[in-house]
Short mmCIF file of C-alpha atoms in Angstrom, two decimals:
data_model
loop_
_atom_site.label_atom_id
_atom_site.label_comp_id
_atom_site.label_asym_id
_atom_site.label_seq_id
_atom_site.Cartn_x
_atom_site.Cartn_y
_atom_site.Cartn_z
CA UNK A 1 23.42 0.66 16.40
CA UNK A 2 23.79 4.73 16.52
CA UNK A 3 21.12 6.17 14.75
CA UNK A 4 22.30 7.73 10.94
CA UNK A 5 21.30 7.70 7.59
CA UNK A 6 22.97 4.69 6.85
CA UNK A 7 20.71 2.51 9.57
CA UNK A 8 18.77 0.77 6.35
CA UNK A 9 21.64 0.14 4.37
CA UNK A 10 21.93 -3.90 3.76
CA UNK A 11 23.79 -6.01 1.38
CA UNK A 12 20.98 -6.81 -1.36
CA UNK A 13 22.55 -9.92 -2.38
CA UNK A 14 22.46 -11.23 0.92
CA UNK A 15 18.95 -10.29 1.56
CA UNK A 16 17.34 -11.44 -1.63
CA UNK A 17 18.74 -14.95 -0.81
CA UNK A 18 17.23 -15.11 2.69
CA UNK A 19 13.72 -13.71 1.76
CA UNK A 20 13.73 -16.36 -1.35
CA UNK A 21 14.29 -19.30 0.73
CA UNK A 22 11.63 -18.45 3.37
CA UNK A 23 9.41 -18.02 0.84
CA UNK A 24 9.71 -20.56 -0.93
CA UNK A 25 9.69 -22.98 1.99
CA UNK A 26 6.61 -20.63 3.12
CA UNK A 27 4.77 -21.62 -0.66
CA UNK A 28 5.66 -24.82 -0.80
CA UNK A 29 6.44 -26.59 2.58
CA UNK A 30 4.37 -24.59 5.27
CA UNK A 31 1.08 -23.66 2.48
CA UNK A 32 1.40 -26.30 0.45
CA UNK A 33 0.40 -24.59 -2.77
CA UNK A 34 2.17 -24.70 -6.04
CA UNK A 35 3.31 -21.56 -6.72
CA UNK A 36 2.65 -17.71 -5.68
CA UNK A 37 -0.28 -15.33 -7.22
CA UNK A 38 0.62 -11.41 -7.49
CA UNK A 39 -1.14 -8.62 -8.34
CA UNK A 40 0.98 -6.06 -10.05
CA UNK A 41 0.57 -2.32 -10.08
CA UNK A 42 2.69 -0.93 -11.88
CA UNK A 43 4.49 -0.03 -8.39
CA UNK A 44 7.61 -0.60 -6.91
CA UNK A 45 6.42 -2.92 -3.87
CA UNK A 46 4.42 -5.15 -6.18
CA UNK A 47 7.00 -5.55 -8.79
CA UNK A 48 9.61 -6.43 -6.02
CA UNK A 49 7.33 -8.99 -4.86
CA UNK A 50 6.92 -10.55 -8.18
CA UNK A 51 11.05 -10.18 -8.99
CA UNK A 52 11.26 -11.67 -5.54
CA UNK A 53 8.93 -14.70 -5.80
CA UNK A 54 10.28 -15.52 -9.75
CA UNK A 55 13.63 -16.18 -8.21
CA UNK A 56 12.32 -17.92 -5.17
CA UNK A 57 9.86 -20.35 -7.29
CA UNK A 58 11.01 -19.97 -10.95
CA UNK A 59 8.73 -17.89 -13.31
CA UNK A 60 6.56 -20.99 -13.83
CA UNK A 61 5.63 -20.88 -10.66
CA UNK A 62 4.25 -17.53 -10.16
CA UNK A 63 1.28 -15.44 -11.69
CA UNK A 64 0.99 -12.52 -12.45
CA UNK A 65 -2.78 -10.59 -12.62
CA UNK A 66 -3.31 -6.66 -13.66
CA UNK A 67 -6.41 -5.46 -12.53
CA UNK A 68 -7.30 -1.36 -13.69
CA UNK A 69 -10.72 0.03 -13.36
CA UNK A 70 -11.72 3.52 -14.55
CA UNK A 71 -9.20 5.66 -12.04
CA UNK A 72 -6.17 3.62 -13.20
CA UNK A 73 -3.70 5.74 -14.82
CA UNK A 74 -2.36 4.08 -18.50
CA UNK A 75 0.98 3.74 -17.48
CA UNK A 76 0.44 1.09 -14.83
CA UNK A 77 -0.69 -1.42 -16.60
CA UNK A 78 1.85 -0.77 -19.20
CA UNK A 79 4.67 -0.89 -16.67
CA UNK A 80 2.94 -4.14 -15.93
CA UNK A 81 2.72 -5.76 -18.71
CA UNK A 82 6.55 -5.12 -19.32
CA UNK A 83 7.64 -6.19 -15.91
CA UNK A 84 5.59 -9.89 -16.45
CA UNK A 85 7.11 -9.82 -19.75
CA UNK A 86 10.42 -9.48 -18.05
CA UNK A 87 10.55 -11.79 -15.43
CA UNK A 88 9.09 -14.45 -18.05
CA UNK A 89 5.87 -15.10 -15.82
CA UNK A 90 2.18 -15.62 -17.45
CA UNK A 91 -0.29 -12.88 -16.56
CA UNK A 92 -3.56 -11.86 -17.29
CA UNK A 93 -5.19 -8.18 -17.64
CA UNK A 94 -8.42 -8.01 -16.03
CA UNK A 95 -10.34 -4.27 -16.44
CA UNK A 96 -12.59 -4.55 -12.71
CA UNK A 97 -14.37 -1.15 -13.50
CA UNK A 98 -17.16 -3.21 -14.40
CA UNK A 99 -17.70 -5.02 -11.18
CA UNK A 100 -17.20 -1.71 -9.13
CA UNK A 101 -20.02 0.01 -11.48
CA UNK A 102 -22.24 -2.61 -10.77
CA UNK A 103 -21.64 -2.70 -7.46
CA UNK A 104 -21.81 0.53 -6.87
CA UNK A 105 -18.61 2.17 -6.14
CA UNK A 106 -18.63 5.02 -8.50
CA UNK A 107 -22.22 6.45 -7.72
CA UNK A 108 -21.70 5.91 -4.15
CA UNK A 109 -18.47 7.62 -4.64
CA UNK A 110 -19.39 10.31 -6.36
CA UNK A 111 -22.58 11.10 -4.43
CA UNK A 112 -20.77 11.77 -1.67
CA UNK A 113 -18.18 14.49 -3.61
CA UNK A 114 -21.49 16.19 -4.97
CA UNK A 115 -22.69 16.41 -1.17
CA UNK A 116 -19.59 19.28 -0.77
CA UNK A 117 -19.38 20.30 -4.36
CA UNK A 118 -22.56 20.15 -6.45
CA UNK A 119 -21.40 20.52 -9.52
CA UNK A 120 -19.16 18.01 -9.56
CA UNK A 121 -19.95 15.29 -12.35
CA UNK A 122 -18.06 11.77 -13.23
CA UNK A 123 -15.76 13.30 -15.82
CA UNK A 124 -13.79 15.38 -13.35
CA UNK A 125 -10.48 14.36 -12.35
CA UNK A 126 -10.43 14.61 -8.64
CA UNK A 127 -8.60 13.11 -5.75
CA UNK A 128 -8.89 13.52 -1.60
CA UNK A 129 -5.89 14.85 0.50
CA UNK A 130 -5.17 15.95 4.13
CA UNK A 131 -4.65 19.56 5.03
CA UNK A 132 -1.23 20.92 4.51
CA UNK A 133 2.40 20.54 5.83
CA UNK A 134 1.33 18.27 8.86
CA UNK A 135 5.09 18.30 10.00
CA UNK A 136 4.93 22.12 11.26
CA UNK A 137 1.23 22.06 12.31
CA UNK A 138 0.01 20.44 15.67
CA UNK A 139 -3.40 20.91 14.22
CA UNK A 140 -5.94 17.68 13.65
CA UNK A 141 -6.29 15.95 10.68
CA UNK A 142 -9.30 16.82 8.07
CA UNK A 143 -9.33 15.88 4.33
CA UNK A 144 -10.62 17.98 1.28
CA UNK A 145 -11.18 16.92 -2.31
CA UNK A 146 -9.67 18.07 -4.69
CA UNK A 147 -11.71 18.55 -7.98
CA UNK A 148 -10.28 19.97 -11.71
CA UNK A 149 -12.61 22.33 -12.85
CA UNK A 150 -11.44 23.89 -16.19
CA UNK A 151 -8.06 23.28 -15.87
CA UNK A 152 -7.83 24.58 -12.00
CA UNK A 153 -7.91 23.17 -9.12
CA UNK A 154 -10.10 23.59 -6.55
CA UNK A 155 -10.47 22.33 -2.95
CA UNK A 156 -13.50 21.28 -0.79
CA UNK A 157 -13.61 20.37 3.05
CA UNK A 158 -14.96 17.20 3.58
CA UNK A 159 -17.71 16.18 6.16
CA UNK A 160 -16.71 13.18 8.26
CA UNK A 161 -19.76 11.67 6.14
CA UNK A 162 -18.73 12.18 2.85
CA UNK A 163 -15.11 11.35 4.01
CA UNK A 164 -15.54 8.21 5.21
CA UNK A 165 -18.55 7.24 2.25
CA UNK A 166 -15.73 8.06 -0.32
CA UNK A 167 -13.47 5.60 1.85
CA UNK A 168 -15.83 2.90 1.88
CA UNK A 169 -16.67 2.79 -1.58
CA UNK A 170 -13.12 3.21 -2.70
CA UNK A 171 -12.28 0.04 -0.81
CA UNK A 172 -14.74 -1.52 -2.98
CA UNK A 173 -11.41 -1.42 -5.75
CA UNK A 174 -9.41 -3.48 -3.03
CA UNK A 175 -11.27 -5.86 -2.13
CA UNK A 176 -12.40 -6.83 -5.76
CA UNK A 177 -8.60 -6.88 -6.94
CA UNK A 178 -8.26 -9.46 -3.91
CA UNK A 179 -11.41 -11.71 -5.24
CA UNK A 180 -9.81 -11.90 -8.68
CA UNK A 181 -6.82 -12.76 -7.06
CA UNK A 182 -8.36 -15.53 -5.03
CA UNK A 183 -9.96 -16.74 -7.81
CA UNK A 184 -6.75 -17.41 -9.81
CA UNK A 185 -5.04 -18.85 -6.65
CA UNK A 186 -7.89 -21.53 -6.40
CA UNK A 187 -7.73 -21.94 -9.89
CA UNK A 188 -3.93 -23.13 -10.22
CA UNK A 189 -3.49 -23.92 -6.53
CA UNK A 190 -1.45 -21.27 -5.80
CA UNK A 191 -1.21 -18.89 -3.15
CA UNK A 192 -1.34 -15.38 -3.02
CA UNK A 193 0.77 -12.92 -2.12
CA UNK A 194 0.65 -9.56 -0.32
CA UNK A 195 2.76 -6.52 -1.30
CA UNK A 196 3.23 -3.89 1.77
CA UNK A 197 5.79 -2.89 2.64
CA UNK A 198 6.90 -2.35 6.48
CA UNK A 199 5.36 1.16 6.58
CA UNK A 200 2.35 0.04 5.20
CA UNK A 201 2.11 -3.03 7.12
CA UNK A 202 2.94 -1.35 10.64
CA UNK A 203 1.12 2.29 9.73
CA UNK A 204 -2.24 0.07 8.69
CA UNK A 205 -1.90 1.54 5.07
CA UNK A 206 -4.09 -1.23 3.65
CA UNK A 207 -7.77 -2.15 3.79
CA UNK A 208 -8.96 -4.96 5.75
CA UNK A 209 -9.95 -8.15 3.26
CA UNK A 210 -8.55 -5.80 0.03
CA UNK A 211 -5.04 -5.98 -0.31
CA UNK A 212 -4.85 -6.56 3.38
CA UNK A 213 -5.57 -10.01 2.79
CA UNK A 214 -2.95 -12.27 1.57
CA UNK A 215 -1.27 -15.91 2.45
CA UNK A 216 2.04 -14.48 3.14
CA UNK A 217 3.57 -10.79 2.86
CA UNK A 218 7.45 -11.15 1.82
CA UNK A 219 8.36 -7.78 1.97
CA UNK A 220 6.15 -6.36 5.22
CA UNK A 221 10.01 -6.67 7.14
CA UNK A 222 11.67 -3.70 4.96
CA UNK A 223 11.58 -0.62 4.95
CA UNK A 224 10.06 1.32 1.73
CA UNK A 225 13.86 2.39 0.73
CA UNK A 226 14.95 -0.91 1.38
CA UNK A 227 12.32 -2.14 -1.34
CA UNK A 228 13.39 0.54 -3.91
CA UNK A 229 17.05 -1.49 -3.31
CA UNK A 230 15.70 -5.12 -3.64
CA UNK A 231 13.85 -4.58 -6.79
CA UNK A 232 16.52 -2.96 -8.39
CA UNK A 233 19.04 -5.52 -7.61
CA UNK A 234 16.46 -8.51 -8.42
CA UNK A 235 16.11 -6.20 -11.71
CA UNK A 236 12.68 -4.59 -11.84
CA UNK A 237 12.42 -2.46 -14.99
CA UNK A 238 13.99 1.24 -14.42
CA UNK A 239 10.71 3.00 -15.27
CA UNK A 240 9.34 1.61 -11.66
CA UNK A 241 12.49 1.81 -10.00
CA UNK A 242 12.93 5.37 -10.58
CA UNK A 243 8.97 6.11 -9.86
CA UNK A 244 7.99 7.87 -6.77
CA UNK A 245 4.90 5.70 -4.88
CA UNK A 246 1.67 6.81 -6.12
CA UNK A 247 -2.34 5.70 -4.64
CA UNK A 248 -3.79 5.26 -8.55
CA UNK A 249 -7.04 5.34 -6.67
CA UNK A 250 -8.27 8.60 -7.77
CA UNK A 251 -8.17 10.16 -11.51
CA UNK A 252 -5.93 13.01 -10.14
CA UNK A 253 -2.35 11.52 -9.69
CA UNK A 254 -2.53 11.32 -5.60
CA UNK A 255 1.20 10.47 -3.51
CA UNK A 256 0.81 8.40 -0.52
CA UNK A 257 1.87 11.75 1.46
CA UNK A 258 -1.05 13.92 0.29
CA UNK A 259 -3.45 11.02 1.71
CA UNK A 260 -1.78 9.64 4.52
CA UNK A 261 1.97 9.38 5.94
CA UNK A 262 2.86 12.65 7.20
CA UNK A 263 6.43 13.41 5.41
CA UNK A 264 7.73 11.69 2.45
CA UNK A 265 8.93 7.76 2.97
CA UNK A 266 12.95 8.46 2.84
CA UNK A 267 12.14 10.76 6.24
CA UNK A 268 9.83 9.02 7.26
CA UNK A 269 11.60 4.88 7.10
CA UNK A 270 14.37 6.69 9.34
CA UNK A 271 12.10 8.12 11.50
CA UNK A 272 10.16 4.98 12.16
CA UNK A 273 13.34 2.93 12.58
CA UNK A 274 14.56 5.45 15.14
CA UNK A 275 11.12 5.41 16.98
CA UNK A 276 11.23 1.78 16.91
CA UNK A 277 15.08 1.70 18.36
CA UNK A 278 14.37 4.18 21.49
CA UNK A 279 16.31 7.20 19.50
CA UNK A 280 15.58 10.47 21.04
CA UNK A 281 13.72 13.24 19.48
CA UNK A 282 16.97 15.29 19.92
CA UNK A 283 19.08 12.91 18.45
CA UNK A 284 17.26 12.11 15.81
CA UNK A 285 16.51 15.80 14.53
CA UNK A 286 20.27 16.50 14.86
CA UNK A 287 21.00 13.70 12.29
CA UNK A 288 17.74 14.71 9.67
CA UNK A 289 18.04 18.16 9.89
CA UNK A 290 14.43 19.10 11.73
CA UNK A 291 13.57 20.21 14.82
CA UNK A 292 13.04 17.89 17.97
CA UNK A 293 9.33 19.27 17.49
CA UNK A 294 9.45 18.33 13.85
CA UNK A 295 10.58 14.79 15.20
CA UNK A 296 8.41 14.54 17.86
CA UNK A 297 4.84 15.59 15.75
CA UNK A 298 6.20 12.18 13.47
CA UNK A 299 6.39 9.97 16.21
CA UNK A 300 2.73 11.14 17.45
CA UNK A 301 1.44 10.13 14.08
CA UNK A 302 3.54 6.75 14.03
CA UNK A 303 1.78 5.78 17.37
CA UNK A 304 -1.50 7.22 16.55
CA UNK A 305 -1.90 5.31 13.61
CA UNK A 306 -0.81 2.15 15.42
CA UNK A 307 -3.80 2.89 18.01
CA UNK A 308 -6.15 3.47 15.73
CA UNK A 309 -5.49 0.82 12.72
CA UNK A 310 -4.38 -2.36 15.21
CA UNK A 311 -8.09 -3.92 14.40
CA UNK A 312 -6.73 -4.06 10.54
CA UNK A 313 -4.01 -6.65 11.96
CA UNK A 314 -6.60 -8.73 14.05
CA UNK A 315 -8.08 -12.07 13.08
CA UNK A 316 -11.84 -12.31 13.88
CA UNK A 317 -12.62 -11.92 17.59
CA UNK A 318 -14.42 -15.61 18.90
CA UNK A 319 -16.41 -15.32 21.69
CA UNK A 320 -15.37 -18.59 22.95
CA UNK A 321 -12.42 -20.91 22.22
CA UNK A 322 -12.02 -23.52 19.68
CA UNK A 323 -8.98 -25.59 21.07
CA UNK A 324 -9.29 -28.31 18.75
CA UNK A 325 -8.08 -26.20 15.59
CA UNK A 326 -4.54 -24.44 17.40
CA UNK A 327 -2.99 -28.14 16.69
CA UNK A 328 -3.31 -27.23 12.72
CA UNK A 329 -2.02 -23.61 12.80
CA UNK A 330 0.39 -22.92 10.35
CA UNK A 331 3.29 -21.43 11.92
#
């Protein structure tokens, strides 16, 4: 197919039947479970999941759980609850901010802020970003926060230290939202379900055993504007439809570019699907409008973040075979 901007275009209809009846023959047949658990955001890849896996297993079959903790903004568990109410599926709202306090996530967290801004105290908003426009800049990748003080915002360089201590105790949020989701799955026999989305599947945009982990992923094949399509045509509410994609990890409203991907997901679902189909970085400019530099700096960070988040994707190295087991692999 000649690269355009029409590459992701797909008949909805068409594609909402064929993802419903692997998954439900993935729940029910190849799992064995009784229905599908899903933890909703208040985003738009979560919400498609849960439109997706209603119509696949009938609302009685899937769960919905909203988990917030202290960074959560209000809307998200109010677009939530009205999706679940929606779809006609039982849910339950869980606030985890009292697992991560006692487990240390927000003093760990904030400890490491103070360590490049002193005066920083728990009641500032604040977020973490990359440096600037990383699409006209061959430079390397650092992160700031990004701290409120009276009204202004102010930025801070990060240490590698600090950097990756904010990381690790922000993962603590993950991986708790995946317990609670476990728990409900072993609860009603149900499995549970993943939410990325093909550039956060293939860019490692997930942490390992947080919302990494999962039973199956049914939307890790599509491209994020391919999602936006889906859910509206399985009929998520318009308030997440029409929402841009959002962290609501930090108190300070953070998009996934300021953190992460290096242009925004419209550029950059083209850009992966013409990396991923041989397109040349003069071709490919020609129909987006950049330069073949532009292109070229995006398909850098497409590989480089294949390199360097492949271990995300691995099962658990053995050191020596068990043979016995690969008869009972599901497949």
């Amino acid at each position: 197919m000649k690269f355009s901007k029409q590459v992701l275009d797909m008949d909805c209809e068409a594609k909402a039947a064929e993802l419903s009846e692997k998954l439900r023959e993935a729940v029910l047949k190849k799992l064995k479970k009784r229905g599908l658990v899903v933890a909703i955001s208040g985003g738009i890849d979560s919400a498609c999941v849960a439109a997706l896996a209603t119509r696949a297993l009938g609302p009685d079959r899937v769960f919905g759980i909203l988990l917030p903790e202290r960074d959560s903004s209000g809307w998200s568990s109010q677009l939530g609850r009205k999706l679940c109410e929606k779809l006609g599926i039982k849910y339950q709202l869980h606030d985890i901010a009292p697992i991560l306090e006692a487990a240390g996530c927000y003093r760990q967290r904030d400890e490491a802020v103070r360590s490049v801004f002193p005066e920083f105290t728990p009641d500032m908003k604040w977020k973490i970003v990359m440096h600037g426009d990383r699409l006209n800049t061959d430079a390397v990748n650092f992160f700031y926060v990004v701290v409120q003080v009276n009204g202004e915002e102010r930025r801070f360089r990060l240490t590698p230290q600090a950097y990756t201590q904010i990381v690790a105790a922000t993962n603590f949020k993950q991986r708790t939202r995946k317990m609670m989701d476990y728990f409900h799955a072993d609860r009603l026999n149900f499995a549970v379900a993943g939410t990325p989305n093909r550039l956060e599947y293939d860019q490692g945009f997930f942490v390992k055993l947080g919302d990494g982990a999962a039973d199956v992923k049914p939307i890790a094949g599509l491209y994020k504007t391919q999602v936006y399509r889906l859910a509206k045509h399985l009929g998520v509410i318009d308030e997440i439809t029409s929402g841009e994609p959002t962290t609501d990890t930090f108190s300070l409203p953070q998009s996934q570019e300021d953190f992460y991907f290096s242009v925004h997901y419209s550029q950059l679902d083209l850009l992966m699907w013409a990396r991923n189909h041989g397109v040349s970085t003069e071709e490919a400019a020609e129909v987006m409008g950049l330069t073949p530099r532009q292109v070229q700096r995006v398909y850098d960070d497409i590989d480089q973040k294949r390199r360097s988040t492949a271990y995300l994707h691995s099962a658990p190295l053995l050191l020596e075979p068990v043979p016995e087991l690969d008869t009972f692999k599901i497949a």
